[in-house]
Short mmCIF file of C-alpha atoms in Angstrom, two decimals:
data_model
loop_
_atom_site.label_atom_id
_atom_site.label_comp_id
_atom_site.label_asym_id
_atom_site.label_seq_id
_atom_site.Cartn_x
_atom_site.Cartn_y
_atom_site.Cartn_z
CA MET D 1 -43.08 12.27 49.64
CA VAL D 2 -43.23 15.50 47.68
CA MET D 3 -39.46 15.50 47.21
CA ALA D 4 -39.54 11.89 46.08
CA ALA D 5 -42.25 12.68 43.54
CA VAL D 6 -40.29 15.68 42.22
CA LEU D 7 -37.13 13.58 41.98
CA PHE D 8 -38.97 10.82 40.13
CA THR D 9 -40.44 13.37 37.70
CA LEU D 10 -36.99 14.88 37.01
CA VAL D 11 -35.37 11.48 36.45
CA THR D 12 -38.18 10.46 34.08
CA TYR D 13 -37.89 13.76 32.21
CA TYR D 14 -34.11 13.51 31.70
CA LYS D 15 -34.36 9.84 30.72
CA GLY D 16 -36.82 10.91 28.03
CA ILE D 17 -34.39 13.56 26.77
CA ILE D 18 -31.51 11.05 26.69
CA ASN D 19 -33.62 8.49 24.86
CA GLU D 20 -34.69 11.12 22.33
CA HIS D 21 -31.04 12.08 21.70
CA GLU D 22 -30.07 8.43 21.33
CA ILE D 23 -32.84 7.91 18.76
CA LYS D 24 -31.76 11.00 16.80
CA HIS D 25 -28.12 9.88 16.89
CA SER D 26 -29.08 6.40 15.70
CA LYS D 27 -31.13 7.83 12.82
CA LEU D 28 -28.27 10.12 11.84
CA ALA D 29 -25.75 7.26 11.94
CA ASN D 30 -28.01 5.10 9.79
CA ALA D 31 -28.50 7.95 7.31
CA ILE D 32 -24.70 8.40 7.02
CA VAL D 33 -24.22 4.67 6.45
CA ARG D 34 -26.86 4.69 3.69
CA LEU D 35 -25.31 7.80 2.13
CA GLU D 36 -21.85 6.23 2.18
CA ASP D 37 -23.12 2.98 0.67
CA LYS D 38 -24.95 4.82 -2.13
CA LEU D 39 -22.00 7.09 -2.87
CA LEU D 40 -19.47 4.26 -2.98
CA LYS D 41 -21.62 2.17 -5.31
CA GLN D 42 -21.93 5.09 -7.73
CA VAL D 43 -18.23 5.93 -7.57
CA SER D 44 -16.96 2.36 -7.98
CA ALA D 45 -19.22 1.76 -11.00
CA ILE D 46 -17.42 4.35 -13.16
CA ARG D 47 -14.24 3.19 -14.93
CA TYR D 48 -12.88 4.25 -18.34
CA THR D 49 -9.75 3.05 -20.11
CA LEU D 50 -7.99 5.85 -21.93
CA PRO D 51 -6.79 5.35 -25.52
CA ASP D 52 -2.99 5.37 -25.91
CA SER D 53 -3.44 8.45 -28.07
CA THR D 54 -4.70 10.58 -25.15
CA TRP D 55 -2.15 13.41 -24.92
CA VAL D 56 -1.93 16.45 -22.63
CA TYR D 57 0.42 19.42 -22.24
CA ASN D 58 2.15 20.52 -19.06
CA THR D 59 2.91 24.15 -18.22
CA ARG D 60 6.34 23.81 -19.87
CA LYS D 61 4.57 23.19 -23.21
CA GLU D 62 5.72 19.55 -23.21
CA ARG D 63 3.38 17.01 -24.80
CA VAL D 64 2.99 13.92 -22.60
CA ARG D 65 0.79 10.85 -22.72
CA LEU D 66 -1.88 11.15 -20.01
CA ALA D 67 -1.45 7.53 -18.89
CA SER D 68 2.27 8.14 -18.28
CA ILE D 69 1.47 10.57 -15.45
CA ALA D 70 0.39 7.60 -13.34
CA GLU D 71 2.78 4.92 -14.58
CA GLU D 72 3.89 3.78 -11.12
CA GLU D 73 1.29 5.10 -8.69
CA PRO D 74 -2.30 6.41 -8.97
CA ARG D 75 -3.03 10.14 -9.00
CA ILE D 76 -6.12 11.88 -7.69
CA GLY D 77 -7.32 14.58 -10.05
CA LEU D 78 -9.74 17.45 -10.51
CA TYR D 79 -11.25 17.98 -13.97
CA ILE D 80 -12.05 21.58 -14.85
CA ASP D 81 -13.25 23.22 -18.05
CA ARG D 82 -13.19 26.75 -19.46
CA PHE D 83 -16.97 26.49 -19.89
CA GLN D 84 -17.53 25.70 -16.22
CA CYS D 85 -18.31 28.25 -13.56
CA GLU D 86 -14.81 29.36 -12.49
CA SER D 87 -15.82 30.02 -8.89
CA CYS D 88 -17.25 26.45 -8.79
CA TRP D 89 -14.04 24.71 -9.70
CA GLN D 90 -12.04 27.13 -7.55
CA ALA D 91 -14.08 25.92 -4.58
CA GLU D 92 -13.33 22.30 -5.48
CA LEU D 93 -9.64 23.09 -5.88
CA GLY D 94 -9.79 24.45 -2.33
CA SER D 95 -11.50 21.23 -1.18
CA LEU D 96 -8.81 19.11 -2.83
CA THR D 97 -6.08 21.13 -1.12
CA TYR D 98 -7.88 20.78 2.23
CA TYR D 99 -8.31 17.01 2.02
CA LEU D 100 -4.74 16.50 0.84
CA LYS D 101 -3.66 17.92 4.19
CA LYS D 102 -6.32 16.03 6.15
CA GLU D 103 -5.89 12.61 4.45
CA SER D 104 -2.16 11.90 4.34
CA GLU D 105 -2.72 8.68 2.35
CA LEU D 106 -4.31 10.38 -0.66
CA PRO D 107 -2.45 9.90 -3.97
CA GLU D 108 -0.49 12.79 -5.44
CA PRO D 109 -2.85 15.33 -7.09
CA ILE D 110 -3.18 16.69 -10.62
CA VAL D 111 -5.56 19.06 -12.38
CA LEU D 112 -6.84 18.39 -15.90
CA ALA D 113 -7.87 21.65 -17.52
CA ALA D 114 -9.90 21.37 -20.73
CA ASN D 115 -10.07 24.08 -23.40
CA TYR D 116 -7.53 26.40 -21.75
CA ASN D 117 -4.18 27.50 -23.14
CA ILE D 118 -0.83 27.38 -21.35
CA ARG D 119 -0.72 31.09 -20.53
CA GLU D 120 -4.20 30.96 -18.98
CA ILE D 121 -3.31 27.92 -16.88
CA LYS D 122 -0.17 29.59 -15.51
CA LEU D 123 -2.23 32.63 -14.53
CA LEU D 124 -4.90 30.44 -12.93
CA ALA D 125 -2.26 28.61 -10.87
CA GLN D 126 -0.80 31.92 -9.69
CA ARG D 127 -4.23 33.40 -8.95
CA ASN D 128 -5.26 30.36 -6.91
CA ASP D 129 -1.87 30.02 -5.23
CA THR D 130 -1.61 26.30 -5.98
CA SER D 131 1.39 24.10 -6.68
CA ILE D 132 -0.74 21.17 -7.88
CA PRO D 133 0.51 20.19 -11.38
CA MET D 134 -1.88 21.30 -14.12
CA TYR D 135 -2.24 19.67 -17.53
CA ILE D 136 -4.03 21.09 -20.55
CA THR D 137 -6.25 18.81 -22.55
CA GLU D 138 -8.93 18.87 -25.14
CA GLU D 139 -12.12 17.05 -24.26
CA ILE D 140 -11.19 13.42 -23.60
CA ALA D 141 -13.31 11.10 -25.70
CA PRO D 142 -14.28 8.56 -22.99
CA LEU D 143 -15.22 11.43 -20.67
CA GLN D 144 -17.15 13.58 -23.15
CA HIS D 145 -20.59 12.67 -21.81
CA ILE D 146 -19.38 13.49 -18.28
CA GLY D 147 -17.72 16.73 -19.34
CA ARG D 148 -20.88 17.97 -21.04
CA VAL D 149 -22.43 18.49 -17.59
CA ARG D 150 -20.06 21.45 -17.34
CA LYS D 151 -19.34 20.78 -13.67
CA PRO D 152 -15.96 20.04 -12.07
CA PHE D 153 -15.44 16.48 -10.89
CA PHE D 154 -12.84 14.43 -9.08
CA PHE D 155 -11.33 11.20 -10.40
CA VAL D 156 -8.46 8.80 -9.90
CA LEU D 157 -6.00 8.12 -12.72
CA GLU D 158 -4.79 4.56 -12.18
CA PRO D 159 -1.64 2.96 -13.64
CA GLY D 160 -2.49 1.55 -17.04
CA GLY D 161 -4.43 4.63 -18.12
CA VAL D 162 -7.71 3.96 -16.31
CA ILE D 163 -9.96 6.78 -15.14
CA ALA D 164 -11.78 5.53 -12.03
CA SER D 165 -13.74 6.73 -9.01
CA VAL D 166 -15.39 9.70 -10.77
CA TYR D 167 -17.24 11.90 -8.28
CA TYR D 168 -19.27 15.09 -8.70
CA PRO D 169 -19.02 17.12 -5.49
CA ASP D 170 -22.30 17.57 -3.65
CA GLU D 171 -22.68 21.29 -3.03
CA GLN D 172 -25.33 20.58 -0.39
CA SER D 173 -23.36 17.99 1.60
CA VAL D 174 -19.87 18.33 3.00
CA GLU D 175 -20.32 14.80 4.38
CA SER D 176 -20.31 13.34 0.85
CA ASP D 177 -16.95 14.97 0.09
CA SER D 178 -15.47 13.65 3.34
CA ILE D 179 -16.70 10.11 2.58
CA TYR D 180 -15.27 10.25 -0.95
CA PHE D 181 -11.79 11.43 0.03
CA SER D 182 -11.47 9.12 3.04
CA THR D 183 -12.52 6.20 0.83
CA ILE D 184 -9.97 7.09 -1.85
CA ALA D 185 -7.29 7.38 0.83
CA ARG D 186 -8.09 3.86 2.06
CA GLN D 187 -8.37 2.36 -1.41
CA TYR D 188 -5.23 3.91 -2.89
CA ARG D 189 -2.84 4.03 0.03
CA LYS D 190 0.55 5.37 -0.92
CA LYS D 191 3.18 2.68 -1.27
CA ALA D 192 5.95 2.64 1.27
CA PRO D 193 9.14 4.15 -0.13
CA LYS D 194 11.41 1.61 -1.73
CA THR D 195 14.19 0.47 0.55
CA ALA D 196 17.74 0.90 -0.56
CA ARG D 197 18.99 -1.99 -2.64
CA GLN D 198 20.92 -4.49 -0.52
CA PRO D 199 24.56 -4.88 -1.50
CA ALA D 200 25.37 -8.05 -3.38
CA PRO D 201 26.76 -10.81 -1.14
CA GLU D 202 30.52 -11.16 -1.05
CA LYS D 203 31.97 -13.76 -3.35
CA GLY D 204 32.69 -17.08 -1.67
CA PHE D 205 31.09 -20.14 -0.14
CA HIS D 206 28.44 -19.28 2.47
CA ILE D 207 26.35 -21.12 5.03
CA LEU D 208 23.34 -18.85 5.23
CA GLU D 209 22.59 -19.69 8.87
CA GLU D 210 25.33 -21.46 10.81
CA LYS D 211 23.40 -21.52 14.10
CA ILE D 212 19.76 -22.71 14.14
CA ASN D 213 17.50 -22.60 17.21
CA ILE D 214 14.62 -25.05 16.85
CA GLY D 215 12.84 -23.75 19.97
CA GLU D 216 10.92 -26.17 22.19
CA ILE D 217 10.60 -29.83 21.28
CA GLY D 218 8.97 -32.72 23.11
CA LEU D 219 10.97 -35.54 24.68
CA ARG D 220 11.83 -38.36 22.24
CA LYS D 221 10.57 -36.32 19.29
CA LYS D 222 12.35 -35.99 15.97
CA LYS D 223 12.96 -32.66 14.23
CA GLU D 224 14.46 -32.05 10.80
CA VAL D 225 16.97 -29.20 10.63
CA VAL D 226 18.08 -27.72 7.29
CA PHE D 227 21.32 -25.81 6.74
CA ARG D 228 21.30 -23.88 3.45
CA LEU D 229 24.52 -23.48 1.49
CA GLU D 230 25.40 -21.02 -1.27
CA ASN D 231 28.39 -20.97 -3.60
CA ASN D 232 28.96 -17.41 -4.80
CA SER D 233 32.57 -18.05 -5.82
CA ASP D 234 34.10 -18.69 -9.22
CA LYS D 235 34.94 -22.36 -8.63
CA PRO D 236 33.10 -25.49 -7.45
CA CYS D 237 33.07 -26.24 -3.73
CA ASP D 238 33.47 -29.91 -2.73
CA ILE D 239 32.20 -31.16 0.61
CA TYR D 240 34.76 -33.59 2.02
CA ASP D 241 33.47 -34.57 5.42
CA ILE D 242 30.74 -33.94 8.01
CA ARG D 243 30.97 -35.01 11.68
CA MET D 244 28.22 -34.93 14.33
CA SER D 245 29.04 -34.18 17.97
CA CYS D 246 26.23 -36.44 19.23
CA THR D 247 24.43 -39.65 18.24
CA CYS D 248 21.15 -37.70 18.68
CA MET D 249 21.82 -36.29 15.19
CA MET D 250 21.56 -38.26 11.96
CA LEU D 251 22.52 -37.02 8.49
CA LYS D 252 19.63 -37.32 6.00
CA SER D 253 21.11 -35.74 2.88
CA MET D 254 24.08 -33.66 1.77
CA PRO D 255 25.43 -32.53 -1.62
CA GLN D 256 28.84 -33.78 -2.71
CA ASN D 257 29.68 -30.47 -4.35
CA ILE D 258 28.09 -27.13 -5.16
CA LEU D 259 28.87 -25.46 -8.48
CA PRO D 260 29.41 -21.69 -8.85
CA GLY D 261 26.12 -19.76 -8.59
CA GLU D 262 24.25 -22.76 -7.14
CA THR D 263 22.86 -23.60 -3.71
CA GLY D 264 22.48 -26.76 -1.67
CA GLU D 265 21.09 -28.12 1.60
CA ILE D 266 22.32 -30.27 4.44
CA ARG D 267 19.41 -32.03 6.14
CA VAL D 268 19.86 -33.43 9.63
CA ASP D 269 17.40 -35.23 11.92
CA PHE D 270 17.65 -34.30 15.60
CA LEU D 271 16.21 -36.75 18.17
CA SER D 272 15.52 -35.33 21.64
CA LEU D 273 16.80 -37.86 24.20
CA SER D 274 16.88 -35.83 27.42
CA LYS D 275 15.08 -32.82 28.86
CA GLY D 276 16.57 -29.34 29.13
CA HIS D 277 18.41 -26.83 26.98
CA PHE D 278 20.87 -28.26 24.49
CA SER D 279 23.47 -27.17 21.96
CA ARG D 280 24.90 -29.66 19.44
CA THR D 281 27.56 -28.99 16.83
CA ILE D 282 28.42 -30.30 13.36
CA GLN D 283 31.87 -29.97 11.74
CA LEU D 284 31.76 -29.45 7.97
CA THR D 285 34.96 -29.76 5.94
CA THR D 286 35.02 -28.31 2.40
CA SER D 287 37.45 -27.52 -0.39
CA TYR D 288 36.81 -23.79 0.05
CA ARG D 289 38.98 -23.44 3.14
CA GLU D 290 41.20 -25.56 5.34
CA THR D 291 39.37 -24.75 8.58
CA PRO D 292 36.07 -26.68 9.02
CA TYR D 293 32.79 -24.79 9.41
CA THR D 294 30.95 -25.25 12.72
CA LEU D 295 27.17 -25.64 12.47
CA THR D 296 25.07 -25.50 15.64
CA ILE D 297 21.64 -26.79 16.58
CA GLN D 298 20.11 -25.32 19.75
CA GLY D 299 16.79 -25.68 21.53
CA ASN D 300 14.94 -26.84 24.63
CA VAL D 301 13.55 -30.32 25.23
CA ILE D 302 10.38 -30.26 27.37
#
Protein backbone atom coordinates (compact mmCIF):
# COMPACT_ATOMS: atom_id res chain seq x y z
CA MET A 1 0.00 0.00 0.00
CA VAL A 2 2.81 2.37 0.89
CA MET A 3 4.60 1.63 -2.38
CA ALA A 4 1.40 2.18 -4.32
CA ALA A 5 0.86 5.52 -2.61
CA VAL A 6 4.45 6.60 -3.34
CA LEU A 7 4.10 5.52 -6.97
CA PHE A 8 0.82 7.42 -7.33
CA THR A 9 2.42 10.54 -5.82
CA LEU A 10 5.39 10.33 -8.22
CA VAL A 11 3.18 9.85 -11.27
CA THR A 12 0.98 12.79 -10.24
CA TYR A 13 4.06 14.95 -9.64
CA TYR A 14 5.64 14.21 -13.05
CA LYS A 15 2.31 14.65 -14.83
CA GLY A 16 2.13 18.11 -13.25
CA ILE A 17 5.63 18.93 -14.50
CA ILE A 18 4.78 17.73 -18.02
CA ASN A 19 1.56 19.72 -18.07
CA GLU A 20 3.42 22.82 -16.89
CA HIS A 21 6.00 22.42 -19.68
CA GLU A 22 3.24 21.91 -22.25
CA ILE A 23 1.52 25.11 -21.09
CA LYS A 24 4.79 27.07 -21.27
CA HIS A 25 5.52 25.68 -24.74
CA SER A 26 2.02 26.57 -25.92
CA LYS A 27 2.36 30.13 -24.59
CA LEU A 28 5.75 30.50 -26.26
CA ALA A 29 4.42 29.19 -29.58
CA ASN A 30 1.48 31.60 -29.43
CA ALA A 31 3.80 34.50 -28.61
CA ILE A 32 6.00 33.66 -31.64
CA VAL A 33 2.95 33.48 -33.91
CA ARG A 34 1.76 36.89 -32.67
CA LEU A 35 5.26 38.34 -33.10
CA GLU A 36 5.51 36.97 -36.64
CA ASP A 37 2.08 38.30 -37.57
CA LYS A 38 2.88 41.78 -36.20
CA LEU A 39 6.28 41.89 -37.87
CA LEU A 40 4.99 40.77 -41.27
CA LYS A 41 2.17 43.32 -41.24
CA GLN A 42 4.64 46.12 -40.51
CA VAL A 43 7.13 44.94 -43.13
CA SER A 44 4.58 44.39 -45.92
CA ALA A 45 3.04 47.84 -45.37
CA ILE A 46 6.21 49.69 -46.44
CA ARG A 47 6.72 50.19 -50.19
CA TYR A 48 8.35 53.12 -52.02
CA THR A 49 8.80 53.62 -55.75
CA LEU A 50 12.13 55.20 -56.58
CA PRO A 51 12.32 58.12 -59.03
CA ASP A 52 14.14 57.30 -62.29
CA SER A 53 16.68 59.92 -61.29
CA THR A 54 17.91 57.90 -58.28
CA TRP A 55 21.60 57.31 -59.03
CA VAL A 56 24.35 55.56 -57.05
CA TYR A 57 28.08 54.90 -57.52
CA ASN A 58 29.81 51.54 -57.35
CA THR A 59 33.35 51.06 -56.06
CA ARG A 60 34.70 51.49 -59.61
CA LYS A 61 33.37 55.08 -59.59
CA GLU A 62 30.71 54.17 -62.17
CA ARG A 63 27.39 56.01 -61.93
CA VAL A 64 24.45 53.61 -62.23
CA ARG A 65 20.70 53.95 -61.83
CA LEU A 66 19.66 52.29 -58.57
CA ALA A 67 16.66 50.55 -60.15
CA SER A 68 18.94 48.91 -62.73
CA ILE A 69 20.66 46.88 -60.00
CA ALA A 70 17.50 44.79 -59.72
CA GLU A 71 16.29 44.80 -63.32
CA GLU A 72 15.75 41.04 -63.55
CA GLU A 73 15.64 39.77 -59.97
CA PRO A 74 15.11 41.35 -56.52
CA ARG A 75 18.05 42.17 -54.26
CA ILE A 76 18.09 42.16 -50.48
CA GLY A 77 19.94 45.16 -49.09
CA LEU A 78 21.33 46.77 -45.97
CA TYR A 79 21.14 50.58 -45.69
CA ILE A 80 23.96 52.19 -43.72
CA ASP A 81 24.88 55.81 -43.10
CA ARG A 82 28.04 57.65 -42.05
CA PHE A 83 26.04 59.19 -39.21
CA GLN A 84 25.02 55.81 -37.83
CA CYS A 85 26.85 53.94 -35.12
CA GLU A 86 29.47 52.00 -37.14
CA SER A 87 29.50 49.05 -34.76
CA CYS A 88 25.69 48.86 -35.15
CA TRP A 89 25.68 48.45 -38.90
CA GLN A 90 28.72 46.17 -38.71
CA ALA A 91 26.65 43.84 -36.54
CA GLU A 92 23.82 43.90 -39.10
CA LEU A 93 26.27 43.25 -41.92
CA GLY A 94 27.34 40.17 -39.96
CA SER A 95 23.68 39.14 -39.60
CA LEU A 96 23.11 39.53 -43.33
CA THR A 97 26.15 37.37 -44.09
CA TYR A 98 24.94 34.74 -41.60
CA TYR A 99 21.42 34.51 -43.01
CA LEU A 100 22.67 34.43 -46.59
CA LYS A 101 24.38 31.15 -45.68
CA LYS A 102 21.42 29.87 -43.66
CA GLU A 103 18.65 30.81 -46.14
CA SER A 104 19.78 29.65 -49.56
CA GLU A 105 16.71 31.20 -51.24
CA LEU A 106 17.51 34.78 -50.21
CA PRO A 107 18.03 37.23 -53.10
CA GLU A 108 21.52 38.43 -53.93
CA PRO A 109 22.67 41.10 -51.42
CA ILE A 110 23.77 44.71 -51.76
CA VAL A 111 24.76 47.46 -49.34
CA LEU A 112 23.62 51.07 -49.81
CA ALA A 113 26.03 53.40 -48.06
CA ALA A 114 24.89 57.00 -47.62
CA ASN A 115 27.24 59.96 -47.19
CA TYR A 116 30.46 57.97 -47.66
CA ASN A 117 33.03 58.39 -50.41
CA ILE A 118 34.48 55.65 -52.61
CA ARG A 119 37.79 55.40 -50.76
CA GLU A 120 36.00 55.01 -47.41
CA ILE A 121 33.71 52.31 -48.78
CA LYS A 122 36.64 50.30 -50.14
CA LEU A 123 38.33 50.48 -46.74
CA LEU A 124 35.11 49.48 -44.97
CA ALA A 125 34.71 46.45 -47.26
CA GLN A 126 38.29 45.38 -46.56
CA ARG A 127 37.97 45.98 -42.81
CA ASN A 128 34.77 43.94 -42.63
CA ASP A 129 36.05 41.25 -44.99
CA THR A 130 32.90 41.32 -47.13
CA SER A 131 32.39 40.70 -50.83
CA ILE A 132 28.83 42.06 -50.81
CA PRO A 133 28.61 44.80 -53.49
CA MET A 134 28.51 48.28 -51.97
CA TYR A 135 26.95 51.35 -53.59
CA ILE A 136 27.41 54.95 -52.52
CA THR A 137 24.38 57.18 -52.40
CA GLU A 138 23.21 60.46 -51.07
CA GLU A 139 20.09 60.35 -48.95
CA ILE A 140 17.32 58.90 -51.12
CA ALA A 141 14.30 61.19 -51.14
CA PRO A 142 11.57 58.56 -50.54
CA LEU A 143 13.61 57.11 -47.68
CA GLN A 144 14.64 60.37 -45.98
CA HIS A 145 12.19 60.05 -43.09
CA ILE A 146 13.41 56.48 -42.49
CA GLY A 147 17.07 57.44 -42.78
CA ARG A 148 16.70 60.22 -40.21
CA VAL A 149 16.37 57.54 -37.51
CA ARG A 150 20.09 57.00 -38.04
CA LYS A 151 19.78 53.24 -37.67
CA PRO A 152 20.70 50.57 -40.22
CA PHE A 153 17.79 48.77 -41.84
CA PHE A 154 17.19 45.94 -44.28
CA PHE A 155 15.08 46.23 -47.43
CA VAL A 156 14.31 44.51 -50.70
CA LEU A 157 14.92 46.28 -54.01
CA GLU A 158 12.35 44.86 -56.41
CA PRO A 159 12.45 45.01 -60.23
CA GLY A 160 10.86 48.25 -61.34
CA GLY A 161 12.68 50.33 -58.74
CA VAL A 162 10.51 49.56 -55.71
CA ILE A 163 11.91 49.59 -52.18
CA ALA A 164 9.90 47.05 -50.17
CA SER A 165 9.97 45.01 -46.97
CA VAL A 166 11.84 47.62 -44.88
CA TYR A 167 12.86 46.20 -41.51
CA TYR A 168 14.72 47.70 -38.56
CA PRO A 169 16.58 44.91 -36.74
CA ASP A 170 15.39 44.29 -33.19
CA GLU A 171 18.48 44.38 -31.00
CA GLN A 172 16.56 42.63 -28.22
CA SER A 173 15.17 39.76 -30.32
CA VAL A 174 17.10 37.40 -32.55
CA GLU A 175 13.75 35.72 -33.29
CA SER A 176 12.53 38.80 -35.18
CA ASP A 177 15.57 38.71 -37.47
CA SER A 178 15.05 35.01 -38.16
CA ILE A 179 11.37 35.57 -39.00
CA TYR A 180 12.22 38.46 -41.34
CA PHE A 181 14.89 36.63 -43.34
CA SER A 182 12.95 33.36 -43.60
CA THR A 183 9.92 35.32 -44.81
CA ILE A 184 11.96 37.17 -47.43
CA ALA A 185 13.43 33.86 -48.59
CA ARG A 186 9.93 32.43 -49.08
CA GLN A 187 8.54 35.55 -50.73
CA TYR A 188 11.41 36.19 -53.12
CA ARG A 189 12.59 32.72 -54.03
CA LYS A 190 15.40 32.75 -56.55
CA LYS A 191 14.28 31.85 -60.04
CA ALA A 192 15.51 28.60 -61.47
CA PRO A 193 18.38 29.14 -63.90
CA LYS A 194 17.24 29.56 -67.46
CA THR A 195 17.51 26.38 -69.47
CA ALA A 196 19.58 26.37 -72.59
CA ARG A 197 17.67 27.49 -75.64
CA GLN A 198 16.34 24.54 -77.61
CA PRO A 199 17.74 24.25 -81.13
CA ALA A 200 15.36 25.29 -83.87
CA PRO A 201 13.54 22.34 -85.48
CA GLU A 202 15.01 21.02 -88.71
CA LYS A 203 13.44 22.34 -91.86
CA GLY A 204 10.83 20.05 -93.36
CA PHE A 205 7.36 18.65 -92.89
CA HIS A 206 6.82 17.16 -89.42
CA ILE A 207 4.17 15.13 -87.63
CA LEU A 208 4.74 16.23 -84.06
CA GLU A 209 3.58 12.92 -82.56
CA GLU A 210 3.28 9.98 -84.94
CA LYS A 211 2.26 7.49 -82.24
CA ILE A 212 -0.50 8.41 -79.76
CA ASN A 213 -1.53 6.26 -76.79
CA ILE A 214 -5.05 7.13 -75.64
CA GLY A 215 -4.79 4.95 -72.51
CA GLU A 216 -7.87 3.10 -71.24
CA ILE A 217 -11.23 3.51 -72.94
CA GLY A 218 -14.58 1.86 -72.26
CA LEU A 219 -16.14 -0.65 -74.63
CA ARG A 220 -18.18 0.94 -77.45
CA LYS A 221 -16.92 4.41 -76.51
CA LYS A 222 -15.74 7.02 -78.98
CA LYS A 223 -12.49 8.96 -78.59
CA GLU A 224 -11.18 11.80 -80.74
CA VAL A 225 -7.49 11.60 -81.59
CA VAL A 226 -5.60 14.61 -83.00
CA PHE A 227 -2.38 14.40 -85.01
CA ARG A 228 -0.63 17.78 -85.26
CA LEU A 229 1.28 18.68 -88.41
CA GLU A 230 3.91 21.36 -88.98
CA ASN A 231 5.40 22.61 -92.24
CA ASN A 232 8.83 24.10 -91.52
CA SER A 233 9.99 23.83 -95.14
CA ASP A 234 10.21 26.45 -97.86
CA LYS A 235 7.36 25.08 -99.99
CA PRO A 236 3.71 24.07 -99.48
CA CYS A 237 2.98 20.48 -98.49
CA ASP A 238 -0.08 18.87 -100.13
CA ILE A 239 -1.84 15.95 -98.48
CA TYR A 240 -2.80 13.45 -101.20
CA ASP A 241 -4.32 10.52 -99.39
CA ILE A 242 -5.11 9.04 -95.97
CA ARG A 243 -6.00 5.37 -95.37
CA MET A 244 -7.27 3.75 -92.15
CA SER A 245 -6.29 0.19 -91.23
CA CYS A 246 -9.63 -0.45 -89.49
CA THR A 247 -13.29 0.56 -89.79
CA CYS A 248 -13.13 1.47 -86.07
CA MET A 249 -11.52 4.74 -87.19
CA MET A 250 -13.31 7.56 -88.98
CA LEU A 251 -11.71 10.71 -90.41
CA LYS A 252 -13.31 13.89 -89.03
CA SER A 253 -11.16 16.60 -90.62
CA MET A 254 -7.90 17.02 -92.51
CA PRO A 255 -6.21 19.94 -94.30
CA GLN A 256 -5.68 19.71 -98.04
CA ASN A 257 -2.34 21.48 -97.82
CA ILE A 258 -0.14 23.25 -95.30
CA LEU A 259 1.75 26.37 -96.33
CA PRO A 260 5.34 27.12 -95.21
CA GLY A 261 5.48 28.19 -91.56
CA GLU A 262 1.93 26.96 -90.85
CA THR A 263 0.48 24.05 -88.89
CA GLY A 264 -2.53 21.78 -89.29
CA GLU A 265 -4.43 18.95 -87.63
CA ILE A 266 -5.79 15.58 -88.62
CA ARG A 267 -8.75 14.63 -86.42
CA VAL A 268 -9.83 11.00 -86.22
CA ASP A 269 -12.62 9.35 -84.20
CA PHE A 270 -11.73 5.96 -82.72
CA LEU A 271 -14.62 3.63 -81.74
CA SER A 272 -13.75 0.80 -79.33
CA LEU A 273 -15.42 -2.37 -80.64
CA SER A 274 -13.65 -5.12 -78.68
CA LYS A 275 -11.87 -5.45 -75.34
CA GLY A 276 -8.10 -5.65 -74.92
CA HIS A 277 -4.99 -3.83 -76.05
CA PHE A 278 -5.04 -2.48 -79.58
CA SER A 279 -2.81 -0.75 -82.12
CA ARG A 280 -4.29 0.79 -85.28
CA THR A 281 -2.40 2.51 -88.08
CA ILE A 282 -3.09 5.30 -90.58
CA GLN A 283 -1.13 5.78 -93.83
CA LEU A 284 -0.66 9.43 -94.81
CA THR A 285 0.61 10.30 -98.29
CA THR A 286 1.97 13.81 -98.92
CA SER A 287 3.87 15.78 -101.53
CA TYR A 288 6.83 16.13 -99.17
CA ARG A 289 8.12 12.61 -99.73
CA GLU A 290 7.27 9.53 -101.75
CA THR A 291 7.06 7.19 -98.76
CA PRO A 292 3.80 7.52 -96.75
CA TYR A 293 3.90 8.46 -93.07
CA THR A 294 2.57 5.87 -90.61
CA LEU A 295 0.44 7.22 -87.76
CA THR A 296 -0.48 4.93 -84.87
CA ILE A 297 -3.25 4.93 -82.30
CA GLN A 298 -2.74 2.65 -79.28
CA GLY A 299 -4.65 1.96 -76.09
CA ASN A 300 -6.59 -0.54 -74.01
CA VAL A 301 -10.34 -1.19 -74.22
CA ILE A 302 -11.81 -2.20 -70.84
